[in-house]
mmCIF file of C-alpha atoms in Angstrom:
data_model
loop_
_atom_site.group_PDB
_atom_site.id
_atom_site.type_symbol
_atom_site.label_atom_id
_atom_site.label_comp_id
_atom_site.label_asym_id
_atom_site.label_seq_id
_atom_site.Cartn_x
_atom_site.Cartn_y
_atom_site.Cartn_z
ATOM 1 C CA UNK B 1 -6.449 70.569 123.452
ATOM 2 C CA UNK B 2 -4.689 67.620 125.124
ATOM 3 C CA UNK B 3 -1.228 66.576 123.926
ATOM 4 C CA UNK B 4 1.474 64.005 124.714
ATOM 5 C CA UNK B 5 2.634 66.453 127.411
ATOM 6 C CA UNK B 6 0.785 67.644 130.553
ATOM 7 C CA UNK B 7 -2.433 69.697 130.505
ATOM 8 C CA UNK B 8 -3.892 70.658 133.882
ATOM 9 C CA UNK B 9 -5.159 73.421 136.184
ATOM 10 C CA UNK B 10 -7.939 74.930 134.087
ATOM 11 C CA UNK B 11 -9.911 78.085 134.767
ATOM 12 C CA UNK B 12 -13.440 78.345 133.404
ATOM 13 C CA UNK B 13 -16.972 79.009 134.573
ATOM 14 C CA UNK B 14 -19.636 79.013 131.837
ATOM 15 C CA UNK B 15 -22.792 80.706 133.165
ATOM 16 C CA UNK B 16 -25.248 79.742 130.406
ATOM 17 C CA UNK B 17 -26.201 76.675 128.379
ATOM 18 C CA UNK B 18 -24.743 77.687 125.032
ATOM 19 C CA UNK B 19 -21.539 79.617 125.471
ATOM 20 C CA UNK B 20 -18.307 80.445 123.748
ATOM 21 C CA UNK B 21 -15.864 81.173 126.531
ATOM 22 C CA UNK B 22 -12.250 81.994 127.132
ATOM 23 C CA UNK B 23 -10.459 79.028 128.660
ATOM 24 C CA UNK B 24 -7.064 79.127 130.378
ATOM 25 C CA UNK B 25 -5.098 76.090 131.459
ATOM 26 C CA UNK B 26 -1.542 75.102 132.309
ATOM 27 C CA UNK B 27 0.545 72.996 129.919
ATOM 28 C CA UNK B 28 4.167 72.133 129.265
ATOM 29 C CA UNK B 29 3.523 71.295 125.606
ATOM 30 C CA UNK B 30 4.914 74.575 124.188
ATOM 31 C CA UNK B 31 8.206 74.012 126.019
ATOM 32 C CA UNK B 32 8.185 70.307 125.073
ATOM 33 C CA UNK B 33 8.095 69.273 128.728
ATOM 34 C CA UNK B 34 10.570 71.849 130.046
ATOM 35 C CA UNK B 35 8.191 74.081 132.050
ATOM 36 C CA UNK B 36 4.519 74.974 132.432
ATOM 37 C CA UNK B 37 2.935 78.030 130.800
ATOM 38 C CA UNK B 38 -0.654 79.235 130.799
ATOM 39 C CA UNK B 39 -2.321 78.513 127.457
ATOM 40 C CA UNK B 40 -5.458 80.117 125.941
ATOM 41 C CA UNK B 41 -8.245 78.473 123.989
ATOM 42 C CA UNK B 42 -11.762 79.348 122.971
ATOM 43 C CA UNK B 43 -14.396 76.716 123.685
ATOM 44 C CA UNK B 44 -17.985 76.374 122.539
ATOM 45 C CA UNK B 45 -19.992 74.434 125.129
ATOM 46 C CA UNK B 46 -23.399 73.102 124.115
ATOM 47 C CA UNK B 47 -25.870 71.261 126.294
ATOM 48 C CA UNK B 48 -28.692 69.637 124.312
ATOM 49 C CA UNK B 49 -31.522 69.403 126.827
ATOM 50 C CA UNK B 50 -33.815 67.389 124.569
ATOM 51 C CA UNK B 51 -31.195 64.724 123.835
ATOM 52 C CA UNK B 52 -29.377 65.065 127.158
ATOM 53 C CA UNK B 53 -26.032 65.444 125.393
ATOM 54 C CA UNK B 54 -23.016 67.596 126.140
ATOM 55 C CA UNK B 55 -20.642 68.639 123.370
ATOM 56 C CA UNK B 56 -17.890 71.153 122.810
ATOM 57 C CA UNK B 57 -15.549 72.570 120.183
ATOM 58 C CA UNK B 58 -12.081 73.998 120.805
ATOM 59 C CA UNK B 59 -10.648 76.997 118.908
ATOM 60 C CA UNK B 60 -7.180 78.528 118.858
ATOM 61 C CA UNK B 61 -8.565 81.591 117.038
ATOM 62 C CA UNK B 62 -11.531 83.220 118.770
ATOM 63 C CA UNK B 63 -12.997 86.625 119.559
ATOM 64 C CA UNK B 64 -10.759 87.607 122.474
ATOM 65 C CA UNK B 65 -7.731 85.600 121.309
ATOM 66 C CA UNK B 66 -5.491 88.626 120.727
ATOM 67 C CA UNK B 67 -6.194 90.128 124.143
ATOM 68 C CA UNK B 68 -5.926 86.839 126.001
ATOM 69 C CA UNK B 69 -2.693 85.868 124.259
ATOM 70 C CA UNK B 70 -1.186 89.261 125.124
ATOM 71 C CA UNK B 71 -2.314 88.814 128.732
ATOM 72 C CA UNK B 72 -0.681 85.397 128.992
ATOM 73 C CA UNK B 73 2.435 86.650 127.180
ATOM 74 C CA UNK B 74 2.940 89.002 130.125
ATOM 75 C CA UNK B 75 2.308 86.223 132.657
ATOM 76 C CA UNK B 76 4.383 83.375 131.223
ATOM 77 C CA UNK B 77 8.066 83.077 132.062
ATOM 78 C CA UNK B 78 10.868 80.467 132.096
ATOM 79 C CA UNK B 79 9.420 79.367 135.461
ATOM 80 C CA UNK B 80 6.273 77.251 135.950
ATOM 81 C CA UNK B 81 2.872 78.951 135.840
ATOM 82 C CA UNK B 82 0.006 76.887 137.244
ATOM 83 C CA UNK B 83 -3.477 77.188 138.676
ATOM 84 C CA UNK B 84 -4.990 80.193 136.830
ATOM 85 C CA UNK B 85 -7.971 81.799 138.560
ATOM 86 C CA UNK B 86 -9.757 84.686 136.847
ATOM 87 C CA UNK B 87 -11.256 87.227 139.243
ATOM 88 C CA UNK B 88 -12.326 89.137 136.144
ATOM 89 C CA UNK B 89 -11.344 88.966 132.470
ATOM 90 C CA UNK B 90 -8.493 91.413 133.103
ATOM 91 C CA UNK B 91 -7.462 90.119 136.540
ATOM 92 C CA UNK B 92 -5.782 86.726 136.900
ATOM 93 C CA UNK B 93 -4.351 85.062 139.988
ATOM 94 C CA UNK B 94 -1.967 82.165 139.436
ATOM 95 C CA UNK B 95 0.984 80.316 140.993
ATOM 96 C CA UNK B 96 4.586 80.775 139.861
ATOM 97 C CA UNK B 97 7.232 78.181 140.680
ATOM 98 C CA UNK B 98 10.939 78.937 140.356
ATOM 99 C CA UNK B 99 13.496 76.611 141.878
ATOM 100 C CA UNK B 100 10.763 74.267 143.071
ATOM 101 C CA UNK B 101 8.854 76.786 145.238
ATOM 102 C CA UNK B 102 5.499 78.292 144.226
ATOM 103 C CA UNK B 103 4.024 81.642 145.234
ATOM 104 C CA UNK B 104 0.731 83.273 144.227
ATOM 105 C CA UNK B 105 0.854 86.278 141.897
ATOM 106 C CA UNK B 106 -1.741 88.705 140.595
ATOM 107 C CA UNK B 107 -1.719 90.102 137.059
ATOM 108 C CA UNK B 108 -3.817 93.159 136.221
ATOM 109 C CA UNK B 109 -4.112 93.685 132.477
ATOM 110 C CA UNK B 110 -5.669 96.523 130.501
ATOM 111 C CA UNK B 111 -6.124 96.310 126.743
ATOM 112 C CA UNK B 112 -6.181 99.710 125.024
ATOM 113 C CA UNK B 113 -6.738 98.503 121.470
ATOM 114 C CA UNK B 114 -4.451 97.503 118.622
ATOM 115 C CA UNK B 115 -2.953 100.982 118.174
ATOM 116 C CA UNK B 116 -2.366 101.969 121.812
ATOM 117 C CA UNK B 117 -1.460 98.452 122.966
ATOM 118 C CA UNK B 118 -1.889 97.343 126.553
ATOM 119 C CA UNK B 119 -0.601 97.758 130.097
ATOM 120 C CA UNK B 120 0.193 94.923 132.462
ATOM 121 C CA UNK B 121 1.167 94.824 136.139
ATOM 122 C CA UNK B 122 2.203 91.695 138.062
ATOM 123 C CA UNK B 123 2.660 91.607 141.839
ATOM 124 C CA UNK B 124 2.930 88.831 144.462
ATOM 125 C CA UNK B 125 0.339 88.225 147.155
ATOM 126 C CA UNK B 126 1.762 88.650 150.650
ATOM 127 C CA UNK B 127 0.607 85.678 152.701
ATOM 128 C CA UNK B 128 3.102 83.589 154.687
ATOM 129 C CA UNK B 129 6.684 84.549 155.375
ATOM 130 C CA UNK B 130 9.308 81.936 154.534
ATOM 131 C CA UNK B 131 9.879 79.513 151.687
ATOM 132 C CA UNK B 132 6.748 77.352 151.828
ATOM 133 C CA UNK B 133 4.705 76.743 148.684
ATOM 134 C CA UNK B 134 1.520 78.812 148.262
ATOM 135 C CA UNK B 135 -0.797 77.807 145.413
ATOM 136 C CA UNK B 136 -4.335 77.654 143.996
ATOM 137 C CA UNK B 137 -6.237 80.735 145.223
ATOM 138 C CA UNK B 138 -10.050 80.587 145.244
ATOM 139 C CA UNK B 139 -12.582 83.073 146.640
ATOM 140 C CA UNK B 140 -15.855 82.407 148.423
ATOM 141 C CA UNK B 141 -18.331 83.781 150.954
ATOM 142 C CA UNK B 142 -21.032 86.382 151.096
ATOM 143 C CA UNK B 143 -22.873 86.530 147.794
ATOM 144 C CA UNK B 144 -19.754 85.759 145.734
ATOM 145 C CA UNK B 145 -20.161 83.203 142.930
ATOM 146 C CA UNK B 146 -17.262 82.580 140.578
ATOM 147 C CA UNK B 147 -18.004 83.407 136.959
ATOM 148 C CA UNK B 148 -21.188 85.385 137.445
ATOM 149 C CA UNK B 149 -19.483 88.457 135.970
ATOM 150 C CA UNK B 150 -17.579 91.275 137.627
ATOM 151 C CA UNK B 151 -20.730 93.302 138.294
ATOM 152 C CA UNK B 152 -22.856 90.418 139.591
ATOM 153 C CA UNK B 153 -20.511 87.804 141.046
ATOM 154 C CA UNK B 154 -20.602 89.538 144.437
ATOM 155 C CA UNK B 155 -17.924 90.412 146.974
ATOM 156 C CA UNK B 156 -15.974 87.521 148.528
ATOM 157 C CA UNK B 157 -15.435 87.262 152.266
ATOM 158 C CA UNK B 158 -12.547 84.799 152.218
ATOM 159 C CA UNK B 159 -9.829 83.410 149.963
ATOM 160 C CA UNK B 160 -8.702 79.784 150.094
ATOM 161 C CA UNK B 161 -5.273 78.575 149.021
ATOM 162 C CA UNK B 162 -3.063 75.557 149.696
ATOM 163 C CA UNK B 163 0.362 75.564 151.335
ATOM 164 C CA UNK B 164 2.874 73.022 152.615
ATOM 165 C CA UNK B 165 3.923 75.307 155.452
ATOM 166 C CA UNK B 166 3.647 72.428 157.960
ATOM 167 C CA UNK B 167 5.269 69.770 155.769
ATOM 168 C CA UNK B 168 2.255 68.570 153.746
ATOM 169 C CA UNK B 169 -0.260 70.577 151.729
ATOM 170 C CA UNK B 170 -3.199 71.923 153.730
ATOM 171 C CA UNK B 171 -5.995 74.262 152.698
ATOM 172 C CA UNK B 172 -5.921 77.683 154.374
ATOM 173 C CA UNK B 173 -8.320 80.611 154.344
ATOM 174 C CA UNK B 174 -7.696 84.345 154.539
ATOM 175 C CA UNK B 175 -10.282 86.715 155.971
ATOM 176 C CA UNK B 176 -10.943 89.563 153.526
ATOM 177 C CA UNK B 177 -11.951 93.127 154.419
ATOM 178 C CA UNK B 178 -15.594 94.188 154.150
ATOM 179 C CA UNK B 179 -14.637 97.407 152.371
ATOM 180 C CA UNK B 180 -11.881 98.649 150.118
ATOM 181 C CA UNK B 181 -10.123 96.630 147.434
ATOM 182 C CA UNK B 182 -9.795 92.918 148.144
ATOM 183 C CA UNK B 183 -6.917 92.629 145.684
ATOM 184 C CA UNK B 184 -4.998 95.576 147.129
ATOM 185 C CA UNK B 185 -5.377 94.049 150.593
ATOM 186 C CA UNK B 186 -3.910 90.717 149.419
ATOM 187 C CA UNK B 187 -0.920 92.507 147.875
ATOM 188 C CA UNK B 188 -0.297 94.695 150.921
ATOM 189 C CA UNK B 189 2.008 94.057 153.877
ATOM 190 C CA UNK B 190 -0.996 94.409 156.192
ATOM 191 C CA UNK B 191 -1.238 91.556 158.701
ATOM 192 C CA UNK B 192 -3.731 88.918 157.619
ATOM 193 C CA UNK B 193 -5.872 86.434 159.536
ATOM 194 C CA UNK B 194 -4.902 83.056 158.023
ATOM 195 C CA UNK B 195 -6.017 79.684 159.380
ATOM 196 C CA UNK B 196 -6.481 76.099 158.253
ATOM 197 C CA UNK B 197 -10.008 74.977 157.396
ATOM 198 C CA UNK B 198 -11.617 71.899 158.914
ATOM 199 C CA UNK B 199 -11.350 69.528 155.937
ATOM 200 C CA UNK B 200 -7.590 68.985 156.358
ATOM 201 C CA UNK B 201 -5.984 65.678 157.362
ATOM 202 C CA UNK B 202 -2.420 64.505 158.014
ATOM 203 C CA UNK B 203 -2.163 63.780 154.262
ATOM 204 C CA UNK B 204 -1.972 66.322 151.404
ATOM 205 C CA UNK B 205 -5.150 68.364 150.914
ATOM 206 C CA UNK B 206 -4.599 70.533 147.899
ATOM 207 C CA UNK B 207 -5.941 72.567 144.948
ATOM 208 C CA UNK B 208 -9.194 74.010 146.376
ATOM 209 C CA UNK B 209 -11.942 75.536 144.243
ATOM 210 C CA UNK B 210 -15.272 76.901 145.470
ATOM 211 C CA UNK B 211 -18.449 77.312 143.447
ATOM 212 C CA UNK B 212 -21.217 78.865 145.522
ATOM 213 C CA UNK B 213 -21.282 76.833 148.748
ATOM 214 C CA UNK B 214 -19.480 73.804 147.277
ATOM 215 C CA UNK B 215 -15.781 73.163 147.874
ATOM 216 C CA UNK B 216 -13.928 70.705 145.651
ATOM 217 C CA UNK B 217 -10.291 69.729 146.135
ATOM 218 C CA UNK B 218 -7.695 67.002 145.600
ATOM 219 C CA UNK B 219 -6.242 64.815 148.355
ATOM 220 C CA UNK B 220 -4.100 61.720 148.793
ATOM 221 C CA UNK B 221 -5.704 60.919 152.166
ATOM 222 C CA UNK B 222 -6.335 57.339 153.223
ATOM 223 C CA UNK B 223 -9.483 55.637 151.937
ATOM 224 C CA UNK B 224 -9.244 56.842 148.359
ATOM 225 C CA UNK B 225 -8.851 54.890 145.131
ATOM 226 C CA UNK B 226 -5.123 55.591 144.733
ATOM 227 C CA UNK B 227 -2.893 58.633 144.346
ATOM 228 C CA UNK B 228 -4.759 61.933 144.574
ATOM 229 C CA UNK B 229 -8.583 61.710 144.498
ATOM 230 C CA UNK B 230 -11.215 64.429 144.148
ATOM 231 C CA UNK B 231 -13.431 65.299 147.144
ATOM 232 C CA UNK B 232 -16.301 67.681 147.841
ATOM 233 C CA UNK B 233 -17.631 69.490 150.901
ATOM 234 C CA UNK B 234 -20.257 72.169 151.627
ATOM 235 C CA UNK B 235 -20.356 75.274 153.772
ATOM 236 C CA UNK B 236 -22.039 74.589 157.084
ATOM 237 C CA UNK B 237 -22.308 77.436 159.566
ATOM 238 C CA UNK B 238 -18.783 78.736 160.061
ATOM 239 C CA UNK B 239 -17.128 75.609 158.655
ATOM 240 C CA UNK B 240 -17.366 72.793 156.120
ATOM 241 C CA UNK B 241 -19.087 69.414 156.091
ATOM 242 C CA UNK B 242 -17.094 66.179 156.244
ATOM 243 C CA UNK B 243 -15.546 65.715 152.766
ATOM 244 C CA UNK B 244 -16.947 63.010 150.485
ATOM 245 C CA UNK B 245 -15.021 61.157 147.787
ATOM 246 C CA UNK B 246 -16.492 61.562 144.275
ATOM 247 C CA UNK B 247 -16.235 57.798 143.861
ATOM 248 C CA UNK B 248 -14.868 55.443 141.185
ATOM 249 C CA UNK B 249 -16.814 57.030 138.310
ATOM 250 C CA UNK B 250 -14.583 60.103 138.720
ATOM 251 C CA UNK B 251 -11.498 58.915 140.599
ATOM 252 C CA UNK B 252 -8.972 56.259 139.562
ATOM 253 C CA UNK B 253 -5.914 54.511 140.988
ATOM 254 C CA UNK B 254 -3.885 57.337 139.402
ATOM 255 C CA UNK B 255 -3.900 61.085 140.215
ATOM 256 C CA UNK B 256 -6.828 63.465 139.762
ATOM 257 C CA UNK B 257 -5.910 67.146 140.106
ATOM 258 C CA UNK B 258 -7.457 70.648 140.344
ATOM 259 C CA UNK B 259 -11.223 70.279 139.883
ATOM 260 C CA UNK B 260 -13.300 73.294 138.791
ATOM 261 C CA UNK B 261 -17.107 73.293 138.800
ATOM 262 C CA UNK B 262 -19.882 75.210 137.075
ATOM 263 C CA UNK B 263 -23.638 74.998 136.601
ATOM 264 C CA UNK B 264 -25.082 73.580 133.417
ATOM 265 C CA UNK B 265 -28.151 75.768 132.982
ATOM 266 C CA UNK B 266 -31.521 73.944 133.309
ATOM 267 C CA UNK B 267 -29.772 70.574 133.666
ATOM 268 C CA UNK B 268 -29.776 68.222 136.630
ATOM 269 C CA UNK B 269 -25.986 67.960 136.645
ATOM 270 C CA UNK B 270 -23.146 70.393 137.107
ATOM 271 C CA UNK B 271 -20.038 70.328 134.927
ATOM 272 C CA UNK B 272 -16.649 69.539 136.490
ATOM 273 C CA UNK B 273 -13.323 69.736 134.654
ATOM 274 C CA UNK B 274 -10.177 68.209 136.177
ATOM 275 C CA UNK B 275 -6.860 66.729 135.116
ATOM 276 C CA UNK B 276 -5.646 63.149 135.467
ATOM 277 C CA UNK B 277 -2.702 60.983 134.424
ATOM 278 C CA UNK B 278 -4.867 57.858 134.125
ATOM 279 C CA UNK B 279 -4.365 55.529 131.139
ATOM 280 C CA UNK B 280 -6.336 56.285 127.991
ATOM 281 C CA UNK B 281 -5.291 59.913 127.539
ATOM 282 C CA UNK B 282 -2.847 61.376 125.060
ATOM 283 C CA UNK B 283 0.051 61.339 127.521
ATOM 284 C CA UNK B 284 0.997 62.729 130.929
ATOM 285 C CA UNK B 285 -1.848 64.671 132.542
ATOM 286 C CA UNK B 286 -4.878 65.401 130.360
ATOM 287 C CA UNK B 287 -8.007 67.467 130.976
ATOM 288 C CA UNK B 288 -11.278 65.584 131.525
ATOM 289 C CA UNK B 289 -14.881 66.620 132.076
ATOM 290 C CA UNK B 290 -17.712 64.894 133.933
ATOM 291 C CA UNK B 291 -21.252 65.664 135.044
ATOM 292 C CA UNK B 292 -21.792 65.697 138.814
ATOM 293 C CA UNK B 293 -25.088 66.013 140.720
ATOM 294 C CA UNK B 294 -26.398 69.385 141.851
ATOM 295 C CA UNK B 295 -26.209 68.265 145.448
#
């Protein structure tokens, strides 16, 4: 999957131990470094509980390859597409950057079969006015749990995203309505309650992702191991606990970006995938995985 170019910003949440899943990530390999597109792969994840091993296989041809490639064909453009976040298989939020500024878009895709084809609709989320960057949406709250399936993942209460509205990247949250369509609300001109969350510093706090009650993000705050490091925090009352650095087994003196987390069923660890430009990869940013404790 990794190349001499940059691979980053993945979107996955495997809910079971043995799973073939659809995996989306951002790469500039197809354009030979010119711009970032969203790329599809199929991945078999396997956790061997008896041996304690984790393994995987990557496929370019897989069950939903035709549908997913059509979906991403509608999303990709000559601009940069980063940070995919699947709200459902047919609904993808992501960030589009043209001229150096990123905004969050929503694509709603409906496959009608090989004969009838498909329909696709892309619209921007209406968050801040002005020309600040808005990136990396992630839902949380209530009984919402990313990847549990459209019928069972629950209804989110809030959406996180990062923006450099005040000069550096901070993590913001949007209050979501208790009824009606969450996605229609985010696309509407209706006034929204948006505020910074408590984990922010005077440095860049960026690329949030929430799994259950756990927030993971990237930051170049003081006290890290160099560049951007990965941090975690937990919901506590109406806020978040003081962020903790994942430490030198995960972080390096280089940059670690966009962590995403999922349970490994019946195992003591959770699975985290992130990107890094540390030495030892194939070039640029590569995707890495690591087991982290179920705190």
